[in-house]
PDB file of C-alpha atoms and ligand atoms in Angstrom:
ATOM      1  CA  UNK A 281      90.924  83.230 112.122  1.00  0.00           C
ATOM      2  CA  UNK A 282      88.628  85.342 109.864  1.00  0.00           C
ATOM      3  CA  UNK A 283      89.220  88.206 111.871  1.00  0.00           C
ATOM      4  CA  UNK A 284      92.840  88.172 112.407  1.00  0.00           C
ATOM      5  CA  UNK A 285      93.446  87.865 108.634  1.00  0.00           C
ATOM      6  CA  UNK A 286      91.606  91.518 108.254  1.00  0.00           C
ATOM      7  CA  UNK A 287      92.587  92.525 111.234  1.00  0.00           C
ATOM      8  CA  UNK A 288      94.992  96.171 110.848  1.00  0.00           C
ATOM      9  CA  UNK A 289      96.104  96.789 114.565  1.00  0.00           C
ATOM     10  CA  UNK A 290      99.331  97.923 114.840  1.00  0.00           C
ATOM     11  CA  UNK A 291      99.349  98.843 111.073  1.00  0.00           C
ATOM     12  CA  UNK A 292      99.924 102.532 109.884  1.00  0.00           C
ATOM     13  CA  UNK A 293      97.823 103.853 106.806  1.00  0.00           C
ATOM     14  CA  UNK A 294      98.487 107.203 104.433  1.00  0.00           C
ATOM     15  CA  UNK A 295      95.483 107.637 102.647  1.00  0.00           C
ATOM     16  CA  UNK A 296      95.876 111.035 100.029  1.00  0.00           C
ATOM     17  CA  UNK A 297      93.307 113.029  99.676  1.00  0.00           C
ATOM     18  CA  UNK A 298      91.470 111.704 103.338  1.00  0.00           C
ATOM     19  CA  UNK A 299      89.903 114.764 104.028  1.00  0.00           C
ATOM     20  CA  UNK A 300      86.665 113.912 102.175  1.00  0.00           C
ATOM     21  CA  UNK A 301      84.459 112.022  99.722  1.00  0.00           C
ATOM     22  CA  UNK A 302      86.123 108.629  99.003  1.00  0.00           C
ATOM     23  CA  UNK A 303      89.336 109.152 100.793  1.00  0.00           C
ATOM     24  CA  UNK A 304      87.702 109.978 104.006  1.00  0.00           C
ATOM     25  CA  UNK A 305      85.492 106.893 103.612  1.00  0.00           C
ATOM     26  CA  UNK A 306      88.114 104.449 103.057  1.00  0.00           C
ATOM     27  CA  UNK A 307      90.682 106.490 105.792  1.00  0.00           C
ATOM     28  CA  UNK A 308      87.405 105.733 108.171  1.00  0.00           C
ATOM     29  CA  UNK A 309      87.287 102.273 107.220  1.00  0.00           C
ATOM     30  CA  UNK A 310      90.867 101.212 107.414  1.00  0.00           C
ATOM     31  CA  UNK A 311      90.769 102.957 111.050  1.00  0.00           C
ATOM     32  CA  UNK A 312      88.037 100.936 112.041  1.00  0.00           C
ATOM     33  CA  UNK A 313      89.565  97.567 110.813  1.00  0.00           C
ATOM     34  CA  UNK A 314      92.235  98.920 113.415  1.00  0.00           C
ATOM     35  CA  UNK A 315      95.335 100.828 111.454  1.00  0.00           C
ATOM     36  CA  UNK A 316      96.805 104.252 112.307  1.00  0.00           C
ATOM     37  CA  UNK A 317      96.084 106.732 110.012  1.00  0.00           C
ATOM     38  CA  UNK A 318      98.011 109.612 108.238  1.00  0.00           C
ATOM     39  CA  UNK A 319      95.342 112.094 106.954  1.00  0.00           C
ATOM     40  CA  UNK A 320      96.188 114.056 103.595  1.00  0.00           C
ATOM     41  CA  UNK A 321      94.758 116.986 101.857  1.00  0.00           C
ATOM     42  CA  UNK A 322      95.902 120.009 100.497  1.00  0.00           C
ATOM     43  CA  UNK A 323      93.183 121.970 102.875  1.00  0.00           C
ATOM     44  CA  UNK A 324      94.804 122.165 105.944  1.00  0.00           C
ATOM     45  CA  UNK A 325      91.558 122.936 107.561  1.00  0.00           C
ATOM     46  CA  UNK A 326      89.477 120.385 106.218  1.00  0.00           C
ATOM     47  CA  UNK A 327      92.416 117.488 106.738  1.00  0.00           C
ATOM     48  CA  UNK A 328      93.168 118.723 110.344  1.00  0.00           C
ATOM     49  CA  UNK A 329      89.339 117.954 110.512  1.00  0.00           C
ATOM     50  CA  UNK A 330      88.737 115.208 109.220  1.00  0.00           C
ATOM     51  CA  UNK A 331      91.794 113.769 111.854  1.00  0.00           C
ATOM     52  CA  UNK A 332      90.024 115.496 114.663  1.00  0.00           C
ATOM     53  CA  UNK A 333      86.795 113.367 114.331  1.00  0.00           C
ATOM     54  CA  UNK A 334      88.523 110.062 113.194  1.00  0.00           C
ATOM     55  CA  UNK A 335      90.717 110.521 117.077  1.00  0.00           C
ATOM     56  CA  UNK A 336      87.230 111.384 118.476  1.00  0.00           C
ATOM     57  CA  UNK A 337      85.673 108.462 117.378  1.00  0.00           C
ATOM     58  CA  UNK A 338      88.388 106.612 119.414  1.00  0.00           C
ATOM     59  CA  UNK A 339      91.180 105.652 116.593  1.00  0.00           C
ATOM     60  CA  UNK A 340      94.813 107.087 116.085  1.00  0.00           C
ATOM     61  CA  UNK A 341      95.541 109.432 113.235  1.00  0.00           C
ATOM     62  CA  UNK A 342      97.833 112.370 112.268  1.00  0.00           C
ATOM     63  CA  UNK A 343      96.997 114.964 109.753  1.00  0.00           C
ATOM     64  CA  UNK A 344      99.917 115.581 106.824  1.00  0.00           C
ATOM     65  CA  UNK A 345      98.604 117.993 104.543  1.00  0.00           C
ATOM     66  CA  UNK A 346     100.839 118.351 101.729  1.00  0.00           C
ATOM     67  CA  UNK A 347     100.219 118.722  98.038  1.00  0.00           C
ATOM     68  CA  UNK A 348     100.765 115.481  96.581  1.00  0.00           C
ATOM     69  CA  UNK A 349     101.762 117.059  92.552  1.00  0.00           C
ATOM     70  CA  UNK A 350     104.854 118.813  94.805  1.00  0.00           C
ATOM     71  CA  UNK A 351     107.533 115.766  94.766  1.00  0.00           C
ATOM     72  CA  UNK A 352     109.863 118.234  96.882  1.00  0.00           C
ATOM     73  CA  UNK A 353     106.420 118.465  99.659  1.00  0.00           C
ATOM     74  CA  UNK A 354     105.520 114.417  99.133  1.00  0.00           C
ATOM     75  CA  UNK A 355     109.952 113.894  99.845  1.00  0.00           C
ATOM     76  CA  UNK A 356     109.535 116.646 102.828  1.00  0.00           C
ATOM     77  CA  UNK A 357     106.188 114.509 104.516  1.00  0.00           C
ATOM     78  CA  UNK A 358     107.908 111.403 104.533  1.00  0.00           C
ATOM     79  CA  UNK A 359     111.092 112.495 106.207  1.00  0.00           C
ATOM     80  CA  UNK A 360     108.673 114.118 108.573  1.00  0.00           C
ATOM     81  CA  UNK A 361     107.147 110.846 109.187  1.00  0.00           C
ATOM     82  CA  UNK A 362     110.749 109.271 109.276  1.00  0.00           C
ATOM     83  CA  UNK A 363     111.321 111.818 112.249  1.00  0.00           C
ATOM     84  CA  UNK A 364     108.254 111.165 114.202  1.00  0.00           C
ATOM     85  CA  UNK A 365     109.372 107.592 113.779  1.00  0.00           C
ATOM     86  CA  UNK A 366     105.989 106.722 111.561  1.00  0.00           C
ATOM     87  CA  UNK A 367     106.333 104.171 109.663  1.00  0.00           C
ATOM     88  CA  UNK A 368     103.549 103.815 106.730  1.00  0.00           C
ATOM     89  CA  UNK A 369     102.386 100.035 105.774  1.00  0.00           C
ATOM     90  CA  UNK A 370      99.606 100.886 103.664  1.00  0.00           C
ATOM     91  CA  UNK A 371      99.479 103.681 101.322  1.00  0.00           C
ATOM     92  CA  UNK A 372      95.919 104.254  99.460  1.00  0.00           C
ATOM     93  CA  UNK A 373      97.400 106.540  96.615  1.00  0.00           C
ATOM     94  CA  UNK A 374      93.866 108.044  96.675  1.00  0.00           C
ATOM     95  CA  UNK A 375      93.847 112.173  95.314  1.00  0.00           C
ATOM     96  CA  UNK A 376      91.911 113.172  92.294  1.00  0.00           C
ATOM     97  CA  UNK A 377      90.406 115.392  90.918  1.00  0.00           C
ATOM     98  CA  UNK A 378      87.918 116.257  87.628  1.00  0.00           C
ATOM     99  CA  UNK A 379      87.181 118.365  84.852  1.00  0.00           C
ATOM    100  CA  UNK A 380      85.085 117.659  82.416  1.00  0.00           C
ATOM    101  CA  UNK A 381      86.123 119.532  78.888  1.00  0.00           C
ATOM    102  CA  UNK A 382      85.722 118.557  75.503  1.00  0.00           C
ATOM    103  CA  UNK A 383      89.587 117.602  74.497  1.00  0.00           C
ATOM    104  CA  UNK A 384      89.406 120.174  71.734  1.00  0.00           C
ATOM    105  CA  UNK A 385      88.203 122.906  73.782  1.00  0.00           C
ATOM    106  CA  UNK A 386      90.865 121.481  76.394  1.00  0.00           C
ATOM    107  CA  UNK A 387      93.842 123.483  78.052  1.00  0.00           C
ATOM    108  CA  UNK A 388      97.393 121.546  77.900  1.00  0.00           C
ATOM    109  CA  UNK A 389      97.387 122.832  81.174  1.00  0.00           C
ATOM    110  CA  UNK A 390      94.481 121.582  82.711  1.00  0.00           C
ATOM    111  CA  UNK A 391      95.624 118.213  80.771  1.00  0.00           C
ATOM    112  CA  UNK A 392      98.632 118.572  82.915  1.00  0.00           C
ATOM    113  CA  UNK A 393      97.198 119.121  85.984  1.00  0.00           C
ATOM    114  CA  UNK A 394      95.015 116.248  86.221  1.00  0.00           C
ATOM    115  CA  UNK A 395      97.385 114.067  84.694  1.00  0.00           C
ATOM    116  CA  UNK A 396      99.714 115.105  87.711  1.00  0.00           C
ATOM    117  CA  UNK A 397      97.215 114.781  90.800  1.00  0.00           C
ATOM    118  CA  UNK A 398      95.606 111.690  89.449  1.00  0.00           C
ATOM    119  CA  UNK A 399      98.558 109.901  88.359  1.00  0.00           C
ATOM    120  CA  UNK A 400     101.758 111.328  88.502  1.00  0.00           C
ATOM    121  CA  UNK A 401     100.930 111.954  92.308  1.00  0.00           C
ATOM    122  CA  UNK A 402     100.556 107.876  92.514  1.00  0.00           C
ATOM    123  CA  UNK A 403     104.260 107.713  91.278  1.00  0.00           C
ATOM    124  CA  UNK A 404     105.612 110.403  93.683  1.00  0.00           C
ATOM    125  CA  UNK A 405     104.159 109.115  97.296  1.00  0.00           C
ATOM    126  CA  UNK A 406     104.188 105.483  96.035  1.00  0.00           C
ATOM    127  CA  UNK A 407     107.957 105.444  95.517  1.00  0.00           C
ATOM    128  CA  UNK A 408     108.565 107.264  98.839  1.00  0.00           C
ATOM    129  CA  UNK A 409     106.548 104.756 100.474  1.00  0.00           C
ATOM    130  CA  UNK A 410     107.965 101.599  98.790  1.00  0.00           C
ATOM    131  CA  UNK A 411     111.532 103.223  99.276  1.00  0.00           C
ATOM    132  CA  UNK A 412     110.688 102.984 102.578  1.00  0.00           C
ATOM    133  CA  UNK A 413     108.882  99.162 103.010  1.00  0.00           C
ATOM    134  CA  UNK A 414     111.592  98.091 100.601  1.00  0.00           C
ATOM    135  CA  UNK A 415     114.518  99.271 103.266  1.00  0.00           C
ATOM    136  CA  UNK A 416     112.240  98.081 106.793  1.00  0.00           C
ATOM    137  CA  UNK A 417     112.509  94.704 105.143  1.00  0.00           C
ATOM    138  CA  UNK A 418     108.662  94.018 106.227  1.00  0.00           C
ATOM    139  CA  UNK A 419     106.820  94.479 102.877  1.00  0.00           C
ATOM    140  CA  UNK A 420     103.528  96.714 102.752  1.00  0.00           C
ATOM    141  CA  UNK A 421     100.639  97.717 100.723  1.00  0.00           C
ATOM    142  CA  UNK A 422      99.882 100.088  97.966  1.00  0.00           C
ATOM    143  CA  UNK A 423      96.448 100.435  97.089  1.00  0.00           C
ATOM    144  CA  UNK A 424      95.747 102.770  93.911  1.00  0.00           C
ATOM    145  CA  UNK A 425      92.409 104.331  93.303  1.00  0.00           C
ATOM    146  CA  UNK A 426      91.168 103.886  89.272  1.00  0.00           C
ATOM    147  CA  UNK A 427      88.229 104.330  88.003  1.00  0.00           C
ATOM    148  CA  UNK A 428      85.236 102.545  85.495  1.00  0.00           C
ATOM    149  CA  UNK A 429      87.805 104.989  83.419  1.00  0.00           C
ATOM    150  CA  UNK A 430      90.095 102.707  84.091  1.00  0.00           C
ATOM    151  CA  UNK A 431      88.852 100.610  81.400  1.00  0.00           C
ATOM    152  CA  UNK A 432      86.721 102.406  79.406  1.00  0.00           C
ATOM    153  CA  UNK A 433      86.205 105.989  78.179  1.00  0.00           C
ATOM    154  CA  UNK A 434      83.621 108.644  78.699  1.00  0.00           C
ATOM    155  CA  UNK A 435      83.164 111.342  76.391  1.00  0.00           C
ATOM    156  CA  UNK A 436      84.527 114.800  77.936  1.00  0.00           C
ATOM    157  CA  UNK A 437      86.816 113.733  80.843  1.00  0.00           C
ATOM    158  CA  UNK A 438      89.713 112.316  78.344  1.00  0.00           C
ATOM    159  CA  UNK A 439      92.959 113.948  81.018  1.00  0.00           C
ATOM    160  CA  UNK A 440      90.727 111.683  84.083  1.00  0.00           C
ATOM    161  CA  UNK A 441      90.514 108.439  81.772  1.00  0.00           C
ATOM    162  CA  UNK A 442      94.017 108.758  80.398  1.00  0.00           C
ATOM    163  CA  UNK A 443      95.120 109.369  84.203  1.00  0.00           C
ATOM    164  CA  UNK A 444      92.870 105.881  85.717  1.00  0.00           C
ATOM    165  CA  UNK A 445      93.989 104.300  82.340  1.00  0.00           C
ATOM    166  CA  UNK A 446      97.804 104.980  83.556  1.00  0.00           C
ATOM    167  CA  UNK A 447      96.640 103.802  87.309  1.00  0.00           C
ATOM    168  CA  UNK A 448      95.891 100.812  86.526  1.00  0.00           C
ATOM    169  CA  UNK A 449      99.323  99.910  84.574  1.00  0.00           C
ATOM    170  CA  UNK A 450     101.100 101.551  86.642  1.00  0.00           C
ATOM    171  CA  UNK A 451      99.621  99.371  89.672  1.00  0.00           C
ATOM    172  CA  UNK A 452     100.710  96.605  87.745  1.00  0.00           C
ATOM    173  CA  UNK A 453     104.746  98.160  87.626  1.00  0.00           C
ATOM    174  CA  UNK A 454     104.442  98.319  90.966  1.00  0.00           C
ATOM    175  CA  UNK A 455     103.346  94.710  90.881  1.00  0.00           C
ATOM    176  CA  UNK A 456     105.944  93.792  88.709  1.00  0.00           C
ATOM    177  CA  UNK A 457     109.038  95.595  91.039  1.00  0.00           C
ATOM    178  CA  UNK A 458     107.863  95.552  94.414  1.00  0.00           C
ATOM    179  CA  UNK A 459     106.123  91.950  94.936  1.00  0.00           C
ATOM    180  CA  UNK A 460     109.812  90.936  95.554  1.00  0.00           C
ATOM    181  CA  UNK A 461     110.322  92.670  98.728  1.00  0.00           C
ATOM    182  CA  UNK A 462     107.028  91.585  99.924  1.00  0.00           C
ATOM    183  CA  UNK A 463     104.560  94.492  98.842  1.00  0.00           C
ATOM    184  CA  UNK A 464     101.122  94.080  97.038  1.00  0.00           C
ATOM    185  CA  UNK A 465     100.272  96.886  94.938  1.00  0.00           C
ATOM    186  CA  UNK A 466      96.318  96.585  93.962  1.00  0.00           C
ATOM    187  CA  UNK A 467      93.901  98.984  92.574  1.00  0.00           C
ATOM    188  CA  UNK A 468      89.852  99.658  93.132  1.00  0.00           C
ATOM    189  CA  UNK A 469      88.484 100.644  90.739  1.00  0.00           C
ATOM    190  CA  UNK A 470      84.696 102.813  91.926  1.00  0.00           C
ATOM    191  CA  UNK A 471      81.771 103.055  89.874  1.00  0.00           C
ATOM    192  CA  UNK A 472      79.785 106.126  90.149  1.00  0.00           C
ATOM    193  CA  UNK A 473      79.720 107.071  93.602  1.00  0.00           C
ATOM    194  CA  UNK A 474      77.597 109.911  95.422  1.00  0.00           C
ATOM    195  CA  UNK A 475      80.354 111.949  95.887  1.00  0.00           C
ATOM    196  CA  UNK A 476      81.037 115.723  95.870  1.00  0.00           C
ATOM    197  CA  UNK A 477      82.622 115.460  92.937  1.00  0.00           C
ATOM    198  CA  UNK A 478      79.919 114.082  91.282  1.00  0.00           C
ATOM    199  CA  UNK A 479      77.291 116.021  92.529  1.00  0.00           C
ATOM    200  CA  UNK A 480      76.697 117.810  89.097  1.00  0.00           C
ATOM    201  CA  UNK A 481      76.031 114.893  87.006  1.00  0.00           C
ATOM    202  CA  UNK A 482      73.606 113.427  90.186  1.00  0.00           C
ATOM    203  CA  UNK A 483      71.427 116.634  89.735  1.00  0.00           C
ATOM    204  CA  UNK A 484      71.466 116.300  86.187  1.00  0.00           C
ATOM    205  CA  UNK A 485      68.352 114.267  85.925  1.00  0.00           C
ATOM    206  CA  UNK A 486      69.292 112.288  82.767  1.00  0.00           C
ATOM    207  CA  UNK A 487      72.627 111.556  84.087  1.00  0.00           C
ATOM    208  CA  UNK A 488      71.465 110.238  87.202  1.00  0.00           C
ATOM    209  CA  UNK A 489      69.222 108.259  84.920  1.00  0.00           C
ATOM    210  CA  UNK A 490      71.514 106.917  82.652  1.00  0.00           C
ATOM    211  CA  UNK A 491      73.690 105.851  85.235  1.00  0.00           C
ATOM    212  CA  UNK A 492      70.560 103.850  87.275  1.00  0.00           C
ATOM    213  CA  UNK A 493      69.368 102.442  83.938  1.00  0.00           C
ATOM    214  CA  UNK A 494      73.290 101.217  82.584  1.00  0.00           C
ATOM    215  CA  UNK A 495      74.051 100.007  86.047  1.00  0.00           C
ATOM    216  CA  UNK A 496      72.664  96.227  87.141  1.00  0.00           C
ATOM    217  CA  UNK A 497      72.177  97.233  90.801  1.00  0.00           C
ATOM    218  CA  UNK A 498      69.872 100.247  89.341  1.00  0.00           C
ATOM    219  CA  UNK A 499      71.790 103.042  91.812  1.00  0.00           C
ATOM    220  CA  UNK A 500      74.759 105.320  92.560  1.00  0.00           C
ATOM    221  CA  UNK A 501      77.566 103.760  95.103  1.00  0.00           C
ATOM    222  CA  UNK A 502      77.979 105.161  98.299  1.00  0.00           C
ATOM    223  CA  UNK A 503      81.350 105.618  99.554  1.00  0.00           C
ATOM    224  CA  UNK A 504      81.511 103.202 102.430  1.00  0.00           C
ATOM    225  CA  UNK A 505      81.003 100.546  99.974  1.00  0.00           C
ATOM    226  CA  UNK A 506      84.450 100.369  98.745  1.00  0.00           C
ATOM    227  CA  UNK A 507      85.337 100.114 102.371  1.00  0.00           C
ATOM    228  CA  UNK A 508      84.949  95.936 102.147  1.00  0.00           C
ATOM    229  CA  UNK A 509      87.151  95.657  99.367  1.00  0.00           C
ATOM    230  CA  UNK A 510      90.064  98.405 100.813  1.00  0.00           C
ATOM    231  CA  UNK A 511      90.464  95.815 103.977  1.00  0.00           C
ATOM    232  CA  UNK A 512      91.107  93.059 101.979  1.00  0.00           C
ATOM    233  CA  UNK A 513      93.989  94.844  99.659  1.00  0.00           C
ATOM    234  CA  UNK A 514      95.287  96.070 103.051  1.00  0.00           C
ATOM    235  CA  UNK A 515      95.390  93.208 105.254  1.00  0.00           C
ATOM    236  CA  UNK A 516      96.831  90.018 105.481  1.00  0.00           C
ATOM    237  CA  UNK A 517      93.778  88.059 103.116  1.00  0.00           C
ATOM    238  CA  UNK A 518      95.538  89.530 100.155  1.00  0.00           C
ATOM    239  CA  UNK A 519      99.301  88.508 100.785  1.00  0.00           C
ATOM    240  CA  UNK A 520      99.429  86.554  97.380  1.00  0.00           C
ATOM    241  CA  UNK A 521      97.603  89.293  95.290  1.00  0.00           C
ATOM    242  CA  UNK A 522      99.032  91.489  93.132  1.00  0.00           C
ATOM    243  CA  UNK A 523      98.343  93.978  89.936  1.00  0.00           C
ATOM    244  CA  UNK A 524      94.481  93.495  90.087  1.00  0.00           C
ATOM    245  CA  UNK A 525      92.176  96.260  89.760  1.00  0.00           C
ATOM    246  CA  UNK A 526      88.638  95.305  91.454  1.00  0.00           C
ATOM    247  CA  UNK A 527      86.135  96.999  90.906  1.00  0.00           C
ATOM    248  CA  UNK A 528      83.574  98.455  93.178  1.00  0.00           C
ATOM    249  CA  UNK A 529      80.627  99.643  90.356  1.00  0.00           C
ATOM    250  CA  UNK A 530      77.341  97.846  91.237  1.00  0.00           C
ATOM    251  CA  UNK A 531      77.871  95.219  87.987  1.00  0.00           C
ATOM    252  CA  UNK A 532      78.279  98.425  85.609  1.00  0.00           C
ATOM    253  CA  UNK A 533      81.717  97.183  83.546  1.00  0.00           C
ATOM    254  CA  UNK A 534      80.003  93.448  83.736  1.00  0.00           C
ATOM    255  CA  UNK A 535      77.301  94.293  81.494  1.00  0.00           C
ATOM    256  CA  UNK A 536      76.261  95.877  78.099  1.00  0.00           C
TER     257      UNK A 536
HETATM  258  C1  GCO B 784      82.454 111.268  85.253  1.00  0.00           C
HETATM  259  C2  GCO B 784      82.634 110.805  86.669  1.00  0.00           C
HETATM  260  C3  GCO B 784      83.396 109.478  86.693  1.00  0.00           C
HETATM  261  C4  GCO B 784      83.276 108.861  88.071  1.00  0.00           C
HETATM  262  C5  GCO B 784      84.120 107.637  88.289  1.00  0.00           C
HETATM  263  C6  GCO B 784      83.589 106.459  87.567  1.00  0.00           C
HETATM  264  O1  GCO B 784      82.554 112.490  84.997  1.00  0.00           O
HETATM  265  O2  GCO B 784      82.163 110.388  84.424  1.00  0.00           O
HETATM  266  O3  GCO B 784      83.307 111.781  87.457  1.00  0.00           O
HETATM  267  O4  GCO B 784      84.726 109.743  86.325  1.00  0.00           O
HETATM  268  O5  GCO B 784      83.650 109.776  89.035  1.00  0.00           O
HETATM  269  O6  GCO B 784      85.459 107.874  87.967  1.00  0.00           O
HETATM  270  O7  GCO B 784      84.381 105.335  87.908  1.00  0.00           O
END
């Protein structure tokens, strides 16, 4: 029974940004718990790679580069997906990306383009998705990616906090207009994870400090650890839950 209720065979999964770091953790995990996978990146290289090994290591996937900020490229992979007849039941609304920038030596433009891959991006593929589970009749899953920023802010990476601030309300509209036809729209939330895009404050010894001194479990997350928690919000054990954010951060929001 156990199994079966976290079991994704026959399932198809679009993971954005699945060509590395989290993404590519989570894309590996969902593959193992037995879904199909769509790879994303914006690389073509690195997302036609990052297919290649999932296939060799025995599971079905398809790489689908496309930017996910373009709404005319998200509209053009879908009916590319219509064509070959792929059908996605889980999307993982996963891209992101960083800068860190004191607001008022900020660029409205780099505002505006993290606001747009880390949020505005969830909007784009999420509505092609649930335009598409809405019409199949056979519900689905959206699973956003927030943040600890998600709930509270960090000095210097306001554009990323406002952006996991909006995914986790916005996960909650989803809630709120797709539960209907049978979808669960969820969030994780990750603490801080050894990731590449991390890897400056990790070398910065009194980052890495400060985050193994504020967090209970005393270490960084690795990426496979939000692997447990991506099952459940894809499968079957989380039919009846919708809107929540968990999060994945070693006890760090739990505590002072
Ligand atoms: C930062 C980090 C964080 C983490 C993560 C925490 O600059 O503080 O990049 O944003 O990546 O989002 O949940």
């Amino acid at each position: 029974m156990a199994n079966a209720l976290f079991d994704l065979t026959g399932r198809t999964a679009l993971v954005t940004g699945s060509s590395r770091g989290l993404g590519l953790a989570i894309a590996r995990g969902l593959a193992e718990a037995g879904a199909a996978l769509v790879v994303n990146g914006t690389d073509r290289g690195r997302t036609e790679q990052a297919c290649a090994d999932l296939v060799a290591a025995g599971h079905e996937a398809r790489a689908m580069p496309f930017d996910v900020t373009d709404e005319a490229a998200v509209v053009a992979a879908f009916e590319a997906l219509d064509a070959e007849g792929v059908a996605v039941d889980i999307l993982v609304n996963n891209a992101g990306i960083q800068y860190r920038k004191p607001m008022v030596d900020l660029a409205a433009a780099d505002w505006r383009r993290v606001i747009e891959t880390n949020l505005t991006s969830a909007f784009l593929v999420g509505r092609e998705a649930a335009r598409r589970m809405i019409a199949r009749g056979a519900g689905g899953k959206v699973i956003n990616i927030g943040s600890l920023t998600s709930e509270v802010a960090r000095a210097t990476v306001a554009p990323y906090t406002a952006a996991k601030g909006g995914i986790k309300l916005l996960t909650r509209s989803m809630a709120a207009e797709w539960a209907i036809h049978g979808i669960q729209a969820n969030a994780i939330g990750p603490g801080y994870m050894v990731t590449d895009m991390n890897q400056a404050l990790i070398d910065n010894p009194e980052f890495d400090a400060w985050v193994k001194g504020r967090t209970p479990a005393k270490r960084w997350g690795k990426p496979d650890e939000l692997v447990g928690t991506a099952v459940f919000l894809a499968s079957a054990a989380s039919d009846y839950v919708n809107g929540q954010i968990i999060y994945v951060d070693g006890g760090m929001l739990a505590v002072l």
